[in-house]
């Protein structure tokens, strides 16, 4: 009943197909709430925060590490997009609690498949 497309802008067709099928879609990469009629929310990559924090670290001489940098909910590298008002308030509350539990380290999502 819900399609979570993971192709960013290339997945807009998936969100529009969800509209046509009368099911919900979840966007990715940017807030895709306004890109289709039946978007529940989006998993938003906050590349802007990642770039800003990296440049800030370089300018201040803070260590940036080697290899890949990890950006997540805790450091502002990921977030949720606008949540559709059709989503029941209890589900929004449990989702936001889970988000905070992830940030606080109480819940650890898998880092790979």
Short mmCIF file of N, CA and C in Angstrom, two decimals:
data_model
loop_
_atom_site.label_atom_id
_atom_site.label_comp_id
_atom_site.label_asym_id
_atom_site.label_seq_id
_atom_site.Cartn_x
_atom_site.Cartn_y
_atom_site.Cartn_z
N UNK A 1 0.80 -1.21 0.00
CA UNK A 1 0.00 0.00 0.00
C UNK A 1 0.84 1.26 0.00
N UNK A 2 2.17 1.13 0.19
CA UNK A 2 3.08 2.27 0.20
C UNK A 2 4.31 1.91 -0.61
N UNK A 3 4.71 2.80 -1.50
CA UNK A 3 5.93 2.61 -2.28
C UNK A 3 6.96 3.62 -1.79
N UNK A 4 8.12 3.12 -1.38
CA UNK A 4 9.23 3.98 -0.98
C UNK A 4 10.23 3.94 -2.12
N UNK A 5 10.16 4.94 -2.97
CA UNK A 5 11.06 4.97 -4.12
C UNK A 5 12.42 5.49 -3.66
N UNK A 6 13.47 4.95 -4.21
CA UNK A 6 14.82 5.32 -3.76
C UNK A 6 15.68 5.81 -4.92
N UNK A 7 15.04 6.53 -5.86
CA UNK A 7 15.77 6.97 -7.05
C UNK A 7 15.77 8.48 -7.20
N UNK A 8 15.49 9.21 -6.13
CA UNK A 8 15.50 10.67 -6.20
C UNK A 8 14.60 11.19 -7.29
N UNK A 9 15.12 12.11 -8.09
CA UNK A 9 14.33 12.68 -9.18
C UNK A 9 13.93 11.66 -10.23
N UNK A 10 14.74 10.62 -10.40
CA UNK A 10 14.41 9.56 -11.36
C UNK A 10 13.19 8.76 -10.90
N UNK A 11 12.86 8.84 -9.62
CA UNK A 11 11.73 8.09 -9.07
C UNK A 11 10.42 8.84 -9.09
N UNK A 12 10.38 10.03 -9.71
CA UNK A 12 9.14 10.78 -9.75
C UNK A 12 8.02 10.01 -10.44
N UNK A 13 8.38 9.22 -11.44
CA UNK A 13 7.39 8.39 -12.12
C UNK A 13 6.76 7.39 -11.16
N UNK A 14 7.56 6.89 -10.22
CA UNK A 14 7.04 5.96 -9.22
C UNK A 14 6.02 6.65 -8.33
N UNK A 15 6.33 7.88 -7.91
CA UNK A 15 5.38 8.61 -7.06
C UNK A 15 4.10 8.93 -7.83
N UNK A 16 4.22 9.26 -9.11
CA UNK A 16 3.03 9.54 -9.91
C UNK A 16 2.23 8.26 -10.18
N UNK A 17 2.91 7.13 -10.33
CA UNK A 17 2.21 5.86 -10.49
C UNK A 17 1.47 5.49 -9.21
N UNK A 18 2.07 5.82 -8.05
CA UNK A 18 1.38 5.60 -6.77
C UNK A 18 0.10 6.43 -6.73
N UNK A 19 0.17 7.68 -7.19
CA UNK A 19 -1.03 8.53 -7.28
C UNK A 19 -2.12 7.82 -8.08
N UNK A 20 -1.73 7.38 -9.28
CA UNK A 20 -2.70 6.75 -10.18
C UNK A 20 -3.29 5.48 -9.61
N UNK A 21 -2.50 4.75 -8.82
CA UNK A 21 -2.97 3.50 -8.22
C UNK A 21 -3.74 3.73 -6.92
N UNK A 22 -3.75 4.98 -6.45
CA UNK A 22 -4.46 5.28 -5.21
C UNK A 22 -3.73 4.79 -3.97
N UNK A 23 -2.40 4.64 -4.07
CA UNK A 23 -1.61 4.23 -2.91
C UNK A 23 -0.64 5.36 -2.56
N UNK A 24 0.06 5.21 -1.47
CA UNK A 24 0.96 6.25 -0.98
C UNK A 24 2.38 6.03 -1.49
N UNK A 25 3.12 7.11 -1.61
CA UNK A 25 4.53 7.07 -1.97
C UNK A 25 5.35 7.78 -0.91
N UNK A 26 6.60 7.39 -0.80
CA UNK A 26 7.56 8.07 0.07
C UNK A 26 8.71 8.52 -0.82
N UNK A 27 9.00 9.81 -0.76
CA UNK A 27 10.06 10.37 -1.58
C UNK A 27 11.42 10.16 -0.95
N UNK A 28 12.45 10.56 -1.70
CA UNK A 28 13.82 10.39 -1.21
C UNK A 28 14.72 11.48 -1.78
N UNK A 29 15.79 11.72 -1.07
CA UNK A 29 16.85 12.67 -1.41
C UNK A 29 16.47 14.11 -1.06
N UNK A 30 15.36 14.61 -1.60
CA UNK A 30 14.87 15.94 -1.23
C UNK A 30 13.42 15.78 -0.78
N UNK A 31 12.85 16.82 -0.21
CA UNK A 31 11.45 16.75 0.20
C UNK A 31 10.59 16.74 -1.07
N UNK A 32 10.00 15.59 -1.38
CA UNK A 32 9.21 15.43 -2.59
C UNK A 32 7.71 15.56 -2.33
N UNK A 33 7.36 16.17 -1.21
CA UNK A 33 5.96 16.31 -0.82
C UNK A 33 5.10 16.94 -1.92
N UNK A 34 5.61 17.94 -2.59
CA UNK A 34 4.83 18.65 -3.61
C UNK A 34 5.02 18.06 -5.01
N UNK A 35 5.79 16.99 -5.13
CA UNK A 35 6.06 16.42 -6.45
C UNK A 35 4.99 15.44 -6.91
N UNK A 36 4.11 15.04 -6.03
CA UNK A 36 3.00 14.14 -6.36
C UNK A 36 1.91 14.35 -5.31
N UNK A 37 0.72 13.84 -5.60
CA UNK A 37 -0.43 14.10 -4.73
C UNK A 37 -0.45 13.25 -3.46
N UNK A 38 0.10 12.05 -3.53
CA UNK A 38 -0.04 11.11 -2.41
C UNK A 38 1.32 10.75 -1.80
N UNK A 39 2.09 11.76 -1.43
CA UNK A 39 3.40 11.55 -0.80
C UNK A 39 3.21 11.65 0.72
N UNK A 40 3.56 10.57 1.42
CA UNK A 40 3.46 10.57 2.89
C UNK A 40 4.51 11.46 3.52
N UNK A 41 5.75 11.29 3.10
CA UNK A 41 6.90 12.08 3.55
C UNK A 41 8.07 11.73 2.65
N UNK A 42 9.24 12.21 2.98
CA UNK A 42 10.45 11.88 2.21
C UNK A 42 11.61 11.66 3.17
N UNK A 43 12.51 10.79 2.78
CA UNK A 43 13.79 10.66 3.45
C UNK A 43 14.73 11.66 2.79
N UNK A 44 15.08 12.72 3.49
CA UNK A 44 15.80 13.85 2.90
C UNK A 44 17.28 13.77 3.22
N UNK A 45 18.11 13.78 2.18
CA UNK A 45 19.56 13.89 2.36
C UNK A 45 19.89 15.37 2.52
N UNK A 46 20.48 15.73 3.62
CA UNK A 46 20.84 17.13 3.87
C UNK A 46 22.29 17.36 3.43
N UNK A 47 22.51 17.26 2.13
CA UNK A 47 23.84 17.44 1.56
C UNK A 47 24.37 18.83 1.92
N UNK A 48 23.46 19.81 1.99
CA UNK A 48 23.88 21.16 2.35
C UNK A 48 24.56 21.19 3.71
N UNK A 49 23.99 20.48 4.69
CA UNK A 49 24.60 20.41 6.02
C UNK A 49 25.94 19.70 5.99
N UNK A 50 26.01 18.61 5.22
CA UNK A 50 27.27 17.87 5.12
C UNK A 50 28.38 18.71 4.53
N UNK A 51 28.09 19.41 3.46
CA UNK A 51 29.10 20.26 2.81
C UNK A 51 29.50 21.39 3.75
N UNK A 52 28.51 22.03 4.37
CA UNK A 52 28.81 23.14 5.29
C UNK A 52 29.70 22.67 6.44
N UNK A 53 29.35 21.54 7.06
CA UNK A 53 30.13 21.05 8.20
C UNK A 53 31.54 20.62 7.79
N UNK A 54 31.68 20.06 6.59
CA UNK A 54 33.00 19.68 6.10
C UNK A 54 33.87 20.92 5.89
N UNK A 55 33.32 21.93 5.22
CA UNK A 55 34.07 23.17 4.97
C UNK A 55 34.43 23.84 6.29
N UNK A 56 33.49 23.86 7.22
CA UNK A 56 33.75 24.45 8.54
C UNK A 56 34.91 23.73 9.24
N UNK A 57 34.90 22.40 9.17
CA UNK A 57 35.98 21.62 9.80
C UNK A 57 37.33 21.95 9.16
N UNK A 58 37.35 22.04 7.84
CA UNK A 58 38.60 22.35 7.14
C UNK A 58 39.09 23.74 7.53
N UNK A 59 38.18 24.71 7.56
CA UNK A 59 38.57 26.09 7.88
C UNK A 59 39.05 26.25 9.32
N UNK A 60 38.47 25.47 10.23
CA UNK A 60 38.85 25.60 11.64
C UNK A 60 39.98 24.65 12.03
N UNK A 61 40.40 23.80 11.10
CA UNK A 61 41.47 22.86 11.40
C UNK A 61 41.01 21.64 12.18
N UNK A 62 39.70 21.46 12.30
CA UNK A 62 39.18 20.28 13.00
C UNK A 62 39.48 19.04 12.16
N UNK A 63 39.69 17.90 12.82
CA UNK A 63 39.96 16.67 12.05
C UNK A 63 38.74 16.27 11.23
N UNK A 64 38.97 15.89 10.00
CA UNK A 64 37.87 15.45 9.13
C UNK A 64 37.92 13.94 8.88
N UNK A 65 38.96 13.28 9.34
CA UNK A 65 39.06 11.84 9.16
C UNK A 65 39.53 11.49 7.75
N UNK A 66 39.55 10.20 7.49
CA UNK A 66 39.95 9.71 6.18
C UNK A 66 38.83 8.87 5.62
N UNK A 67 38.75 8.78 4.31
CA UNK A 67 37.75 7.95 3.67
C UNK A 67 36.38 8.62 3.66
N UNK A 68 35.35 7.79 3.68
CA UNK A 68 33.98 8.29 3.61
C UNK A 68 33.57 8.94 4.92
N UNK A 69 32.81 10.01 4.82
CA UNK A 69 32.23 10.65 5.99
C UNK A 69 30.80 10.17 6.13
N UNK A 70 30.34 10.02 7.36
CA UNK A 70 28.99 9.52 7.62
C UNK A 70 28.09 10.67 8.06
N UNK A 71 27.03 10.89 7.34
CA UNK A 71 26.04 11.90 7.69
C UNK A 71 24.73 11.20 7.98
N UNK A 72 24.15 11.52 9.13
CA UNK A 72 22.96 10.80 9.59
C UNK A 72 22.01 11.75 10.31
N UNK A 73 20.99 11.19 10.96
CA UNK A 73 20.04 12.02 11.71
C UNK A 73 20.73 12.79 12.82
N UNK A 74 21.65 12.15 13.50
CA UNK A 74 22.28 12.77 14.67
C UNK A 74 23.10 14.00 14.30
N UNK A 75 23.74 14.00 13.14
CA UNK A 75 24.56 15.16 12.78
C UNK A 75 23.92 16.03 11.70
N UNK A 76 22.64 15.84 11.47
CA UNK A 76 21.91 16.69 10.53
C UNK A 76 22.09 16.33 9.06
N UNK A 77 22.69 15.18 8.79
CA UNK A 77 22.90 14.76 7.40
C UNK A 77 21.69 14.13 6.76
N UNK A 78 20.71 13.76 7.56
CA UNK A 78 19.45 13.17 7.08
C UNK A 78 18.31 13.79 7.86
N UNK A 79 17.11 13.74 7.29
CA UNK A 79 15.93 14.22 7.99
C UNK A 79 14.68 13.70 7.30
N UNK A 80 13.55 13.97 7.89
CA UNK A 80 12.26 13.68 7.27
C UNK A 80 11.77 14.92 6.55
N UNK A 81 11.07 14.72 5.45
CA UNK A 81 10.43 15.84 4.77
C UNK A 81 9.10 16.15 5.44
N UNK A 82 8.33 17.00 4.80
CA UNK A 82 7.00 17.34 5.30
C UNK A 82 6.18 16.06 5.40
N UNK A 83 5.44 15.92 6.47
CA UNK A 83 4.60 14.75 6.67
C UNK A 83 3.18 15.12 6.25
N UNK A 84 2.59 14.28 5.42
CA UNK A 84 1.26 14.52 4.90
C UNK A 84 0.24 14.61 6.04
N UNK A 85 -0.65 15.61 6.01
CA UNK A 85 -1.64 15.74 7.08
C UNK A 85 -2.61 14.56 7.17
N UNK A 86 -2.67 13.72 6.14
CA UNK A 86 -3.53 12.54 6.19
C UNK A 86 -2.97 11.45 7.11
N UNK A 87 -1.71 11.55 7.47
CA UNK A 87 -1.09 10.56 8.36
C UNK A 87 -1.67 10.78 9.77
N UNK A 88 -2.18 9.70 10.39
CA UNK A 88 -2.73 9.85 11.75
C UNK A 88 -1.68 10.41 12.72
N UNK A 89 -2.14 11.27 13.60
CA UNK A 89 -1.24 11.93 14.57
C UNK A 89 -0.47 10.92 15.41
N UNK A 90 -1.08 9.78 15.72
CA UNK A 90 -0.38 8.76 16.53
C UNK A 90 0.82 8.18 15.77
N UNK A 91 0.69 8.03 14.45
CA UNK A 91 1.80 7.52 13.65
C UNK A 91 2.89 8.58 13.53
N UNK A 92 2.49 9.84 13.38
CA UNK A 92 3.48 10.92 13.34
C UNK A 92 4.25 10.95 14.65
N UNK A 93 3.54 10.85 15.77
CA UNK A 93 4.19 10.89 17.09
C UNK A 93 5.16 9.72 17.25
N UNK A 94 4.75 8.52 16.86
CA UNK A 94 5.65 7.36 17.02
C UNK A 94 6.84 7.47 16.07
N UNK A 95 6.63 8.04 14.88
CA UNK A 95 7.73 8.23 13.93
C UNK A 95 8.75 9.23 14.48
N UNK A 96 8.24 10.34 15.01
CA UNK A 96 9.15 11.36 15.56
C UNK A 96 9.88 10.85 16.80
N UNK A 97 9.20 9.98 17.60
CA UNK A 97 9.86 9.37 18.76
C UNK A 97 10.97 8.44 18.28
N UNK A 98 10.69 7.64 17.27
CA UNK A 98 11.72 6.74 16.72
C UNK A 98 12.90 7.55 16.18
N UNK A 99 12.61 8.65 15.48
CA UNK A 99 13.68 9.51 14.98
C UNK A 99 14.56 9.99 16.14
N UNK A 100 13.94 10.44 17.23
CA UNK A 100 14.70 10.92 18.38
C UNK A 100 15.48 9.78 19.04
N UNK A 101 14.87 8.59 19.10
CA UNK A 101 15.57 7.43 19.66
C UNK A 101 16.81 7.07 18.83
N UNK A 102 16.71 7.22 17.51
CA UNK A 102 17.87 6.98 16.64
C UNK A 102 18.95 8.02 16.93
N UNK A 103 18.54 9.29 17.02
CA UNK A 103 19.50 10.37 17.31
C UNK A 103 20.18 10.13 18.65
N UNK A 104 19.42 9.68 19.65
CA UNK A 104 19.96 9.46 20.99
C UNK A 104 20.74 8.15 21.12
N UNK A 105 20.77 7.34 20.06
CA UNK A 105 21.51 6.08 20.10
C UNK A 105 20.76 4.94 20.75
N UNK A 106 19.48 5.12 21.06
CA UNK A 106 18.67 4.04 21.66
C UNK A 106 18.27 3.01 20.63
N UNK A 107 18.14 3.42 19.38
CA UNK A 107 17.82 2.52 18.27
C UNK A 107 18.93 2.69 17.24
N UNK A 108 19.45 1.57 16.76
CA UNK A 108 20.52 1.61 15.77
C UNK A 108 20.03 0.94 14.49
N UNK A 109 19.69 1.75 13.48
CA UNK A 109 19.28 1.14 12.21
C UNK A 109 20.47 0.44 11.56
N UNK A 110 20.19 -0.54 10.70
CA UNK A 110 21.30 -1.21 10.02
C UNK A 110 22.05 -0.23 9.13
N UNK A 111 23.35 -0.42 9.01
CA UNK A 111 24.17 0.47 8.18
C UNK A 111 24.44 -0.12 6.80
N UNK A 112 24.03 -1.34 6.55
CA UNK A 112 24.23 -1.97 5.26
C UNK A 112 23.22 -3.06 5.05
N UNK A 113 23.16 -3.52 3.84
CA UNK A 113 22.20 -4.58 3.52
C UNK A 113 22.83 -5.94 3.71
#
